[in-house]
Amino acid sequence: MSESRQVAWDGFFNARDLGGLPVRGGGTTRTGAFIRSADLRFVTARGWRAAHDAGVRTVVDLRNPHEIRPVEGEGPTARGGAAAFPPEEGGTPHPPGMTRLEVPLDDVGDTAFRQDLDRRGLNGTPLYFRPFLDRKAERCAAVLTALARSGPGGVLFHCGAGRDRTGLVGLLLLALAGVEPEAIADDYALSTAALGPLFAALGRPDQGPAAEALMAGRGLTPRGAVLDVLHGLDARAYLLEAGVPEADLARIRSRLLP
């Protein structure tokens, strides 16, 4: 990963710019338009100032409400790896001039779908991407529409680990922009090493090796699984059918492409 893509603002983990990636036909994606990240609970005031100085004006939280704030009488609920990220308590607020949106990607009411993913051992890996795309197009559409309609400036989106939900949204953004599939898969694979420091800060075991071992047992790699998802995926047609207006798709492309 080039230094220009790596985000090292204080307290950010698994954070990188979606700019600088090669687009089919030539050129690269625009730097500063969309930034992906993991949980923001450790971000300091200095880190938020750096994000603001870099042009970030909107933060989109892809998590479910019970992951964001404690629910009386309930402990953390597993959502793939979400049990490793208990609800936030406190944290440094983002500075004035930034807008924060909560647009959960999951359909928390569909417990049968989540249980099926768990039973099949797909959660926590890109193996869940295709079933999710097939079953939850409306949730993908809601997130992409929110990203498209964000105000001027950079947009930072995140979940817990910044790998699964964030990875799927990043995949759709980059595929829509025409980024080479190999570059999209390489970007996803970067999260494995990048998450070690976050799990260490949480005082919890790193989930990456277990997920990779699960996939290796099936003769797969995270990178290869992402390439399988991208094979035959027409992101524009998928999102149009899911309900994202053409004008919003054009807004995303104009943000990402010079």
PDB file of C-alpha atoms in Angstrom:
ATOM      1  CA  MET A   1       0.000   0.000   0.000  1.00  0.00           C
ATOM      2  CA  SER A   2       1.400   3.351  -0.964  1.00  0.00           C
ATOM      3  CA  GLU A   3       2.051   5.914   1.716  1.00  0.00           C
ATOM      4  CA  SER A   4      -0.511   8.243   0.094  1.00  0.00           C
ATOM      5  CA  ARG A   5      -3.300   5.721   0.794  1.00  0.00           C
ATOM      6  CA  GLN A   6      -2.373   4.924   4.373  1.00  0.00           C
ATOM      7  CA  VAL A   7      -4.230   6.939   7.001  1.00  0.00           C
ATOM      8  CA  ALA A   8      -2.208   7.405  10.167  1.00  0.00           C
ATOM      9  CA  TRP A   9      -4.347   9.914  12.050  1.00  0.00           C
ATOM     10  CA  ASP A  10      -4.113   9.436  15.797  1.00  0.00           C
ATOM     11  CA  GLY A  11      -6.481   6.738  17.048  1.00  0.00           C
ATOM     12  CA  PHE A  12      -7.654   5.511  13.638  1.00  0.00           C
ATOM     13  CA  PHE A  13      -7.227   1.813  12.847  1.00  0.00           C
ATOM     14  CA  ASN A  14      -7.425  -0.074   9.562  1.00  0.00           C
ATOM     15  CA  ALA A  15      -7.982   3.244   7.827  1.00  0.00           C
ATOM     16  CA  ARG A  16      -7.057   3.999   4.249  1.00  0.00           C
ATOM     17  CA  ASP A  17      -8.036   6.245   1.390  1.00  0.00           C
ATOM     18  CA  LEU A  18      -9.862   4.707  -1.566  1.00  0.00           C
ATOM     19  CA  GLY A  19      -7.934   7.053  -3.838  1.00  0.00           C
ATOM     20  CA  GLY A  20      -4.930   6.107  -5.925  1.00  0.00           C
ATOM     21  CA  LEU A  21      -6.334   2.788  -7.208  1.00  0.00           C
ATOM     22  CA  PRO A  22      -6.073   1.904 -10.915  1.00  0.00           C
ATOM     23  CA  VAL A  23      -9.189   2.259 -13.036  1.00  0.00           C
ATOM     24  CA  ARG A  24      -9.900   0.203 -16.137  1.00  0.00           C
ATOM     25  CA  GLY A  25      -9.020   2.287 -19.175  1.00  0.00           C
ATOM     26  CA  GLY A  26      -6.392   4.320 -17.337  1.00  0.00           C
ATOM     27  CA  GLY A  27      -6.065   6.713 -14.450  1.00  0.00           C
ATOM     28  CA  THR A  28      -6.637   6.279 -10.728  1.00  0.00           C
ATOM     29  CA  THR A  29      -9.356   7.055  -8.222  1.00  0.00           C
ATOM     30  CA  ARG A  30      -9.412  10.465  -6.574  1.00  0.00           C
ATOM     31  CA  THR A  31      -7.702  10.858  -3.197  1.00  0.00           C
ATOM     32  CA  GLY A  32      -9.737  12.257  -0.298  1.00  0.00           C
ATOM     33  CA  ALA A  33     -13.189  11.352  -1.609  1.00  0.00           C
ATOM     34  CA  PHE A  34     -13.904   8.206   0.426  1.00  0.00           C
ATOM     35  CA  ILE A  35     -11.948   6.814   3.376  1.00  0.00           C
ATOM     36  CA  ARG A  36     -12.643   3.447   4.975  1.00  0.00           C
ATOM     37  CA  SER A  37     -11.933   2.777   8.634  1.00  0.00           C
ATOM     38  CA  ALA A  38     -12.539   0.545  11.615  1.00  0.00           C
ATOM     39  CA  ASP A  39     -14.141   1.449  14.968  1.00  0.00           C
ATOM     40  CA  LEU A  40     -13.500   5.099  15.908  1.00  0.00           C
ATOM     41  CA  ARG A  41     -13.602   4.788  19.700  1.00  0.00           C
ATOM     42  CA  PHE A  42      -9.870   5.392  20.067  1.00  0.00           C
ATOM     43  CA  VAL A  43      -9.711   8.499  17.885  1.00  0.00           C
ATOM     44  CA  THR A  44      -8.242  11.434  19.794  1.00  0.00           C
ATOM     45  CA  ALA A  45      -8.897  15.140  19.399  1.00  0.00           C
ATOM     46  CA  ARG A  46      -5.637  15.319  17.443  1.00  0.00           C
ATOM     47  CA  GLY A  47      -6.835  12.509  15.184  1.00  0.00           C
ATOM     48  CA  TRP A  48     -10.124  14.268  14.479  1.00  0.00           C
ATOM     49  CA  ARG A  49      -8.278  17.505  13.707  1.00  0.00           C
ATOM     50  CA  ALA A  50      -6.106  15.624  11.223  1.00  0.00           C
ATOM     51  CA  ALA A  51      -9.188  14.124   9.567  1.00  0.00           C
ATOM     52  CA  HIS A  52     -10.824  17.532   9.369  1.00  0.00           C
ATOM     53  CA  ASP A  53      -7.656  19.100   7.985  1.00  0.00           C
ATOM     54  CA  ALA A  54      -7.581  16.347   5.343  1.00  0.00           C
ATOM     55  CA  GLY A  55     -11.050  17.385   4.206  1.00  0.00           C
ATOM     56  CA  VAL A  56     -13.313  14.831   5.918  1.00  0.00           C
ATOM     57  CA  ARG A  57     -16.726  16.406   6.450  1.00  0.00           C
ATOM     58  CA  THR A  58     -19.051  13.382   6.776  1.00  0.00           C
ATOM     59  CA  VAL A  59     -18.749  10.231   8.896  1.00  0.00           C
ATOM     60  CA  VAL A  60     -21.069   7.335   8.022  1.00  0.00           C
ATOM     61  CA  ASP A  61     -21.446   4.630  10.676  1.00  0.00           C
ATOM     62  CA  LEU A  62     -22.507   1.285   9.176  1.00  0.00           C
ATOM     63  CA  ARG A  63     -23.031  -0.450  12.521  1.00  0.00           C
ATOM     64  CA  ASN A  64     -26.239  -1.468  14.217  1.00  0.00           C
ATOM     65  CA  PRO A  65     -27.638   0.638  17.086  1.00  0.00           C
ATOM     66  CA  HIS A  66     -26.720  -1.911  19.792  1.00  0.00           C
ATOM     67  CA  GLU A  67     -23.089  -1.725  18.649  1.00  0.00           C
ATOM     68  CA  ILE A  68     -23.009   2.047  18.918  1.00  0.00           C
ATOM     69  CA  ARG A  69     -24.590   2.582  22.329  1.00  0.00           C
ATOM     70  CA  PRO A  70     -25.332   0.279  25.268  1.00  0.00           C
ATOM     71  CA  VAL A  71     -28.838  -1.163  25.556  1.00  0.00           C
ATOM     72  CA  GLU A  72     -30.053  -1.562  29.130  1.00  0.00           C
ATOM     73  CA  GLY A  73     -30.230  -5.212  30.123  1.00  0.00           C
ATOM     74  CA  GLU A  74     -28.378  -6.462  27.045  1.00  0.00           C
ATOM     75  CA  GLY A  75     -24.786  -7.437  26.525  1.00  0.00           C
ATOM     76  CA  PRO A  76     -22.941  -7.193  23.218  1.00  0.00           C
ATOM     77  CA  THR A  77     -24.697  -9.233  20.559  1.00  0.00           C
ATOM     78  CA  ALA A  78     -22.591 -11.283  18.195  1.00  0.00           C
ATOM     79  CA  ARG A  79     -22.660 -10.132  14.603  1.00  0.00           C
ATOM     80  CA  GLY A  80     -19.854 -12.092  13.074  1.00  0.00           C
ATOM     81  CA  GLY A  81     -16.990 -10.430  14.884  1.00  0.00           C
ATOM     82  CA  ALA A  82     -19.117  -7.756  16.534  1.00  0.00           C
ATOM     83  CA  ALA A  83     -18.851  -9.376  19.972  1.00  0.00           C
ATOM     84  CA  ALA A  84     -15.233  -8.219  19.986  1.00  0.00           C
ATOM     85  CA  PHE A  85     -16.457  -4.612  19.868  1.00  0.00           C
ATOM     86  CA  PRO A  86     -18.633  -3.823  22.882  1.00  0.00           C
ATOM     87  CA  PRO A  87     -20.825  -0.719  22.575  1.00  0.00           C
ATOM     88  CA  GLU A  88     -18.971   2.556  22.789  1.00  0.00           C
ATOM     89  CA  GLU A  89     -18.904   4.473  26.012  1.00  0.00           C
ATOM     90  CA  GLY A  90     -17.684   8.003  25.641  1.00  0.00           C
ATOM     91  CA  GLY A  91     -14.928   8.646  23.134  1.00  0.00           C
ATOM     92  CA  THR A  92     -13.758  11.908  21.660  1.00  0.00           C
ATOM     93  CA  PRO A  93     -16.516  13.610  19.652  1.00  0.00           C
ATOM     94  CA  HIS A  94     -15.779  14.712  16.122  1.00  0.00           C
ATOM     95  CA  PRO A  95     -15.116  18.440  15.688  1.00  0.00           C
ATOM     96  CA  PRO A  96     -17.645  21.037  14.571  1.00  0.00           C
ATOM     97  CA  GLY A  97     -17.997  21.084  10.823  1.00  0.00           C
ATOM     98  CA  MET A  98     -18.419  17.312  10.495  1.00  0.00           C
ATOM     99  CA  THR A  99     -21.723  15.523   9.998  1.00  0.00           C
ATOM    100  CA  ARG A 100     -22.244  12.029  11.412  1.00  0.00           C
ATOM    101  CA  LEU A 101     -24.818   9.656   9.936  1.00  0.00           C
ATOM    102  CA  GLU A 102     -25.943   6.236  11.122  1.00  0.00           C
ATOM    103  CA  VAL A 103     -26.860   4.042   8.159  1.00  0.00           C
ATOM    104  CA  PRO A 104     -26.735   0.413   9.330  1.00  0.00           C
ATOM    105  CA  LEU A 105     -25.925  -2.026   6.560  1.00  0.00           C
ATOM    106  CA  ASP A 106     -27.320  -5.057   8.365  1.00  0.00           C
ATOM    107  CA  ASP A 107     -30.965  -6.014   8.378  1.00  0.00           C
ATOM    108  CA  VAL A 108     -31.074  -6.809  12.094  1.00  0.00           C
ATOM    109  CA  GLY A 109     -34.667  -7.981  11.917  1.00  0.00           C
ATOM    110  CA  ASP A 110     -33.771 -10.886   9.648  1.00  0.00           C
ATOM    111  CA  THR A 111     -32.316 -13.147  12.311  1.00  0.00           C
ATOM    112  CA  ALA A 112     -32.849 -16.249  10.172  1.00  0.00           C
ATOM    113  CA  PHE A 113     -30.487 -14.902   7.528  1.00  0.00           C
ATOM    114  CA  ARG A 114     -27.826 -14.038  10.098  1.00  0.00           C
ATOM    115  CA  GLN A 115     -28.133 -17.456  11.729  1.00  0.00           C
ATOM    116  CA  ASP A 116     -27.775 -19.130   8.348  1.00  0.00           C
ATOM    117  CA  LEU A 117     -24.553 -17.207   7.681  1.00  0.00           C
ATOM    118  CA  ASP A 118     -23.252 -18.239  11.098  1.00  0.00           C
ATOM    119  CA  ARG A 119     -24.205 -21.876  10.550  1.00  0.00           C
ATOM    120  CA  ARG A 120     -22.378 -21.936   7.235  1.00  0.00           C
ATOM    121  CA  GLY A 121     -19.292 -20.252   8.720  1.00  0.00           C
ATOM    122  CA  LEU A 122     -19.449 -17.268   6.371  1.00  0.00           C
ATOM    123  CA  ASN A 123     -19.467 -14.352   8.828  1.00  0.00           C
ATOM    124  CA  GLY A 124     -16.170 -12.578   9.336  1.00  0.00           C
ATOM    125  CA  THR A 125     -15.026 -13.493   5.822  1.00  0.00           C
ATOM    126  CA  PRO A 126     -15.778 -12.193   2.313  1.00  0.00           C
ATOM    127  CA  LEU A 127     -17.684 -15.440   1.753  1.00  0.00           C
ATOM    128  CA  TYR A 128     -20.739 -13.654   3.130  1.00  0.00           C
ATOM    129  CA  PHE A 129     -20.568 -10.897   0.494  1.00  0.00           C
ATOM    130  CA  ARG A 130     -22.369 -12.746  -2.286  1.00  0.00           C
ATOM    131  CA  PRO A 131     -25.271 -14.029  -0.135  1.00  0.00           C
ATOM    132  CA  PHE A 132     -25.664 -10.550   1.306  1.00  0.00           C
ATOM    133  CA  LEU A 133     -25.676  -8.914  -2.122  1.00  0.00           C
ATOM    134  CA  ASP A 134     -28.265 -11.424  -3.278  1.00  0.00           C
ATOM    135  CA  ARG A 135     -30.574 -11.070  -0.267  1.00  0.00           C
ATOM    136  CA  LYS A 136     -30.058  -7.518   0.986  1.00  0.00           C
ATOM    137  CA  ALA A 137     -29.842  -5.302  -2.056  1.00  0.00           C
ATOM    138  CA  GLU A 138     -32.079  -2.702  -0.402  1.00  0.00           C
ATOM    139  CA  ARG A 139     -29.617  -2.300   2.487  1.00  0.00           C
ATOM    140  CA  CYS A 140     -26.729  -1.818   0.061  1.00  0.00           C
ATOM    141  CA  ALA A 141     -28.822   0.727  -1.824  1.00  0.00           C
ATOM    142  CA  ALA A 142     -29.572   2.680   1.358  1.00  0.00           C
ATOM    143  CA  VAL A 143     -25.884   2.987   2.226  1.00  0.00           C
ATOM    144  CA  LEU A 144     -24.734   3.913  -1.284  1.00  0.00           C
ATOM    145  CA  THR A 145     -27.507   6.505  -1.548  1.00  0.00           C
ATOM    146  CA  ALA A 146     -26.425   8.068   1.763  1.00  0.00           C
ATOM    147  CA  LEU A 147     -22.815   8.189   0.611  1.00  0.00           C
ATOM    148  CA  ALA A 148     -23.815   9.775  -2.686  1.00  0.00           C
ATOM    149  CA  ARG A 149     -25.907  12.448  -0.989  1.00  0.00           C
ATOM    150  CA  SER A 150     -23.308  13.397   1.611  1.00  0.00           C
ATOM    151  CA  GLY A 151     -22.334  17.041   1.616  1.00  0.00           C
ATOM    152  CA  PRO A 152     -19.179  18.426   0.049  1.00  0.00           C
ATOM    153  CA  GLY A 153     -15.862  17.128   1.332  1.00  0.00           C
ATOM    154  CA  GLY A 154     -14.456  13.729   2.114  1.00  0.00           C
ATOM    155  CA  VAL A 155     -16.649  10.911   3.425  1.00  0.00           C
ATOM    156  CA  LEU A 156     -15.334   8.445   5.998  1.00  0.00           C
ATOM    157  CA  PHE A 157     -17.336   5.236   6.445  1.00  0.00           C
ATOM    158  CA  HIS A 158     -16.723   2.524   9.018  1.00  0.00           C
ATOM    159  CA  CYS A 159     -18.103  -0.444  10.940  1.00  0.00           C
ATOM    160  CA  GLY A 160     -16.427  -2.383  13.768  1.00  0.00           C
ATOM    161  CA  ALA A 161     -13.352  -3.981  12.241  1.00  0.00           C
ATOM    162  CA  GLY A 162     -13.561  -1.970   9.028  1.00  0.00           C
ATOM    163  CA  ARG A 163     -13.263  -5.205   7.077  1.00  0.00           C
ATOM    164  CA  ASP A 164     -16.629  -6.904   6.491  1.00  0.00           C
ATOM    165  CA  ARG A 165     -19.426  -4.336   6.162  1.00  0.00           C
ATOM    166  CA  THR A 166     -16.916  -1.627   5.322  1.00  0.00           C
ATOM    167  CA  GLY A 167     -15.221  -4.037   2.929  1.00  0.00           C
ATOM    168  CA  LEU A 168     -18.468  -4.768   1.104  1.00  0.00           C
ATOM    169  CA  VAL A 169     -19.352  -1.089   0.774  1.00  0.00           C
ATOM    170  CA  GLY A 170     -15.813  -0.324  -0.377  1.00  0.00           C
ATOM    171  CA  LEU A 171     -16.082  -3.100  -2.965  1.00  0.00           C
ATOM    172  CA  LEU A 172     -19.289  -1.610  -4.376  1.00  0.00           C
ATOM    173  CA  LEU A 173     -17.841   1.906  -4.497  1.00  0.00           C
ATOM    174  CA  LEU A 174     -14.681   0.804  -6.254  1.00  0.00           C
ATOM    175  CA  ALA A 175     -16.457  -1.539  -8.656  1.00  0.00           C
ATOM    176  CA  LEU A 176     -18.845   1.283  -9.572  1.00  0.00           C
ATOM    177  CA  ALA A 177     -15.839   3.491 -10.330  1.00  0.00           C
ATOM    178  CA  GLY A 178     -14.374   0.809 -12.595  1.00  0.00           C
ATOM    179  CA  VAL A 179     -11.372  -0.054 -10.418  1.00  0.00           C
ATOM    180  CA  GLU A 180      -9.474  -3.152 -11.517  1.00  0.00           C
ATOM    181  CA  PRO A 181     -10.782  -6.236  -9.664  1.00  0.00           C
ATOM    182  CA  GLU A 182      -7.267  -7.236  -8.586  1.00  0.00           C
ATOM    183  CA  ALA A 183      -6.801  -3.837  -6.932  1.00  0.00           C
ATOM    184  CA  ILE A 184     -10.118  -4.146  -5.087  1.00  0.00           C
ATOM    185  CA  ALA A 185      -9.138  -7.603  -3.818  1.00  0.00           C
ATOM    186  CA  ASP A 186      -5.690  -6.362  -2.783  1.00  0.00           C
ATOM    187  CA  ASP A 187      -7.261  -3.500  -0.854  1.00  0.00           C
ATOM    188  CA  TYR A 188      -9.528  -5.886   1.045  1.00  0.00           C
ATOM    189  CA  ALA A 189      -6.594  -8.153   1.911  1.00  0.00           C
ATOM    190  CA  LEU A 190      -4.755  -5.247   3.564  1.00  0.00           C
ATOM    191  CA  SER A 191      -7.179  -5.378   6.491  1.00  0.00           C
ATOM    192  CA  THR A 192      -5.784  -8.653   7.827  1.00  0.00           C
ATOM    193  CA  ALA A 193      -2.496  -7.149   8.983  1.00  0.00           C
ATOM    194  CA  ALA A 194      -3.998  -3.720   9.690  1.00  0.00           C
ATOM    195  CA  LEU A 195      -6.412  -5.103  12.298  1.00  0.00           C
ATOM    196  CA  GLY A 196      -3.803  -6.556  14.644  1.00  0.00           C
ATOM    197  CA  PRO A 197      -3.190  -3.225  16.430  1.00  0.00           C
ATOM    198  CA  LEU A 198      -6.924  -2.625  16.903  1.00  0.00           C
ATOM    199  CA  PHE A 199      -7.539  -5.992  18.558  1.00  0.00           C
ATOM    200  CA  ALA A 200      -4.462  -5.385  20.727  1.00  0.00           C
ATOM    201  CA  ALA A 201      -5.891  -2.020  21.819  1.00  0.00           C
ATOM    202  CA  LEU A 202      -9.160  -3.751  22.684  1.00  0.00           C
ATOM    203  CA  GLY A 203      -7.297  -6.419  24.647  1.00  0.00           C
ATOM    204  CA  ARG A 204      -8.917  -9.133  22.547  1.00  0.00           C
ATOM    205  CA  PRO A 205      -7.594 -11.920  20.294  1.00  0.00           C
ATOM    206  CA  ASP A 206      -6.942 -11.000  16.688  1.00  0.00           C
ATOM    207  CA  GLN A 207      -9.719 -12.589  14.626  1.00  0.00           C
ATOM    208  CA  GLY A 208      -7.849 -12.393  11.331  1.00  0.00           C
ATOM    209  CA  PRO A 209      -5.845 -15.635  11.588  1.00  0.00           C
ATOM    210  CA  ALA A 210      -8.962 -17.636  12.521  1.00  0.00           C
ATOM    211  CA  ALA A 211     -10.873 -16.273   9.533  1.00  0.00           C
ATOM    212  CA  GLU A 212      -7.995 -17.009   7.193  1.00  0.00           C
ATOM    213  CA  ALA A 213      -7.645 -20.523   8.594  1.00  0.00           C
ATOM    214  CA  LEU A 214     -11.362 -21.133   8.053  1.00  0.00           C
ATOM    215  CA  MET A 215     -11.034 -20.082   4.434  1.00  0.00           C
ATOM    216  CA  ALA A 216      -7.829 -22.025   3.908  1.00  0.00           C
ATOM    217  CA  GLY A 217      -9.675 -25.131   5.080  1.00  0.00           C
ATOM    218  CA  ARG A 218     -11.945 -24.619   2.069  1.00  0.00           C
ATOM    219  CA  GLY A 219      -9.030 -24.028  -0.271  1.00  0.00           C
ATOM    220  CA  LEU A 220      -9.709 -20.287  -0.400  1.00  0.00           C
ATOM    221  CA  THR A 221      -8.009 -16.988   0.416  1.00  0.00           C
ATOM    222  CA  PRO A 222      -9.680 -13.657   1.279  1.00  0.00           C
ATOM    223  CA  ARG A 223      -8.261 -12.129  -1.900  1.00  0.00           C
ATOM    224  CA  GLY A 224      -9.534 -14.984  -4.045  1.00  0.00           C
ATOM    225  CA  ALA A 225     -12.963 -14.847  -2.428  1.00  0.00           C
ATOM    226  CA  VAL A 226     -13.266 -11.135  -3.241  1.00  0.00           C
ATOM    227  CA  LEU A 227     -12.296 -11.816  -6.846  1.00  0.00           C
ATOM    228  CA  ASP A 228     -15.015 -14.468  -6.985  1.00  0.00           C
ATOM    229  CA  VAL A 229     -17.583 -11.898  -5.802  1.00  0.00           C
ATOM    230  CA  LEU A 230     -16.441  -9.409  -8.426  1.00  0.00           C
ATOM    231  CA  HIS A 231     -16.567 -11.948 -11.242  1.00  0.00           C
ATOM    232  CA  GLY A 232     -19.605 -11.058 -13.304  1.00  0.00           C
ATOM    233  CA  LEU A 233     -20.719  -8.244 -10.931  1.00  0.00           C
ATOM    234  CA  ASP A 234     -21.969  -5.175 -12.777  1.00  0.00           C
ATOM    235  CA  ALA A 235     -22.074  -2.748  -9.851  1.00  0.00           C
ATOM    236  CA  ARG A 236     -23.976  -0.067 -11.737  1.00  0.00           C
ATOM    237  CA  ALA A 237     -26.709  -2.457 -12.917  1.00  0.00           C
ATOM    238  CA  TYR A 238     -26.922  -4.066  -9.475  1.00  0.00           C
ATOM    239  CA  LEU A 239     -27.335  -0.761  -7.663  1.00  0.00           C
ATOM    240  CA  LEU A 240     -29.827   0.604 -10.177  1.00  0.00           C
ATOM    241  CA  GLU A 241     -31.974  -2.488  -9.744  1.00  0.00           C
ATOM    242  CA  ALA A 242     -31.573  -2.175  -5.964  1.00  0.00           C
ATOM    243  CA  GLY A 243     -33.108   1.293  -6.125  1.00  0.00           C
ATOM    244  CA  VAL A 244     -30.208   3.753  -6.231  1.00  0.00           C
ATOM    245  CA  PRO A 245     -31.141   6.559  -8.643  1.00  0.00           C
ATOM    246  CA  GLU A 246     -28.907   7.089 -11.650  1.00  0.00           C
ATOM    247  CA  ALA A 247     -28.113  10.610 -10.442  1.00  0.00           C
ATOM    248  CA  ASP A 248     -26.718   9.243  -7.167  1.00  0.00           C
ATOM    249  CA  LEU A 249     -24.529   6.722  -8.979  1.00  0.00           C
ATOM    250  CA  ALA A 250     -23.219   9.574 -11.095  1.00  0.00           C
ATOM    251  CA  ARG A 251     -22.445  11.561  -7.921  1.00  0.00           C
ATOM    252  CA  ILE A 252     -20.385   8.696  -6.521  1.00  0.00           C
ATOM    253  CA  ARG A 253     -18.456   8.293  -9.767  1.00  0.00           C
ATOM    254  CA  SER A 254     -17.802  12.035  -9.947  1.00  0.00           C
ATOM    255  CA  ARG A 255     -16.424  11.972  -6.399  1.00  0.00           C
ATOM    256  CA  LEU A 256     -14.142   9.034  -7.099  1.00  0.00           C
ATOM    257  CA  LEU A 257     -13.003   9.795 -10.628  1.00  0.00           C
ATOM    258  CA  PRO A 258     -10.954  12.861 -11.590  1.00  0.00           C
TER     259      PRO A 258
END
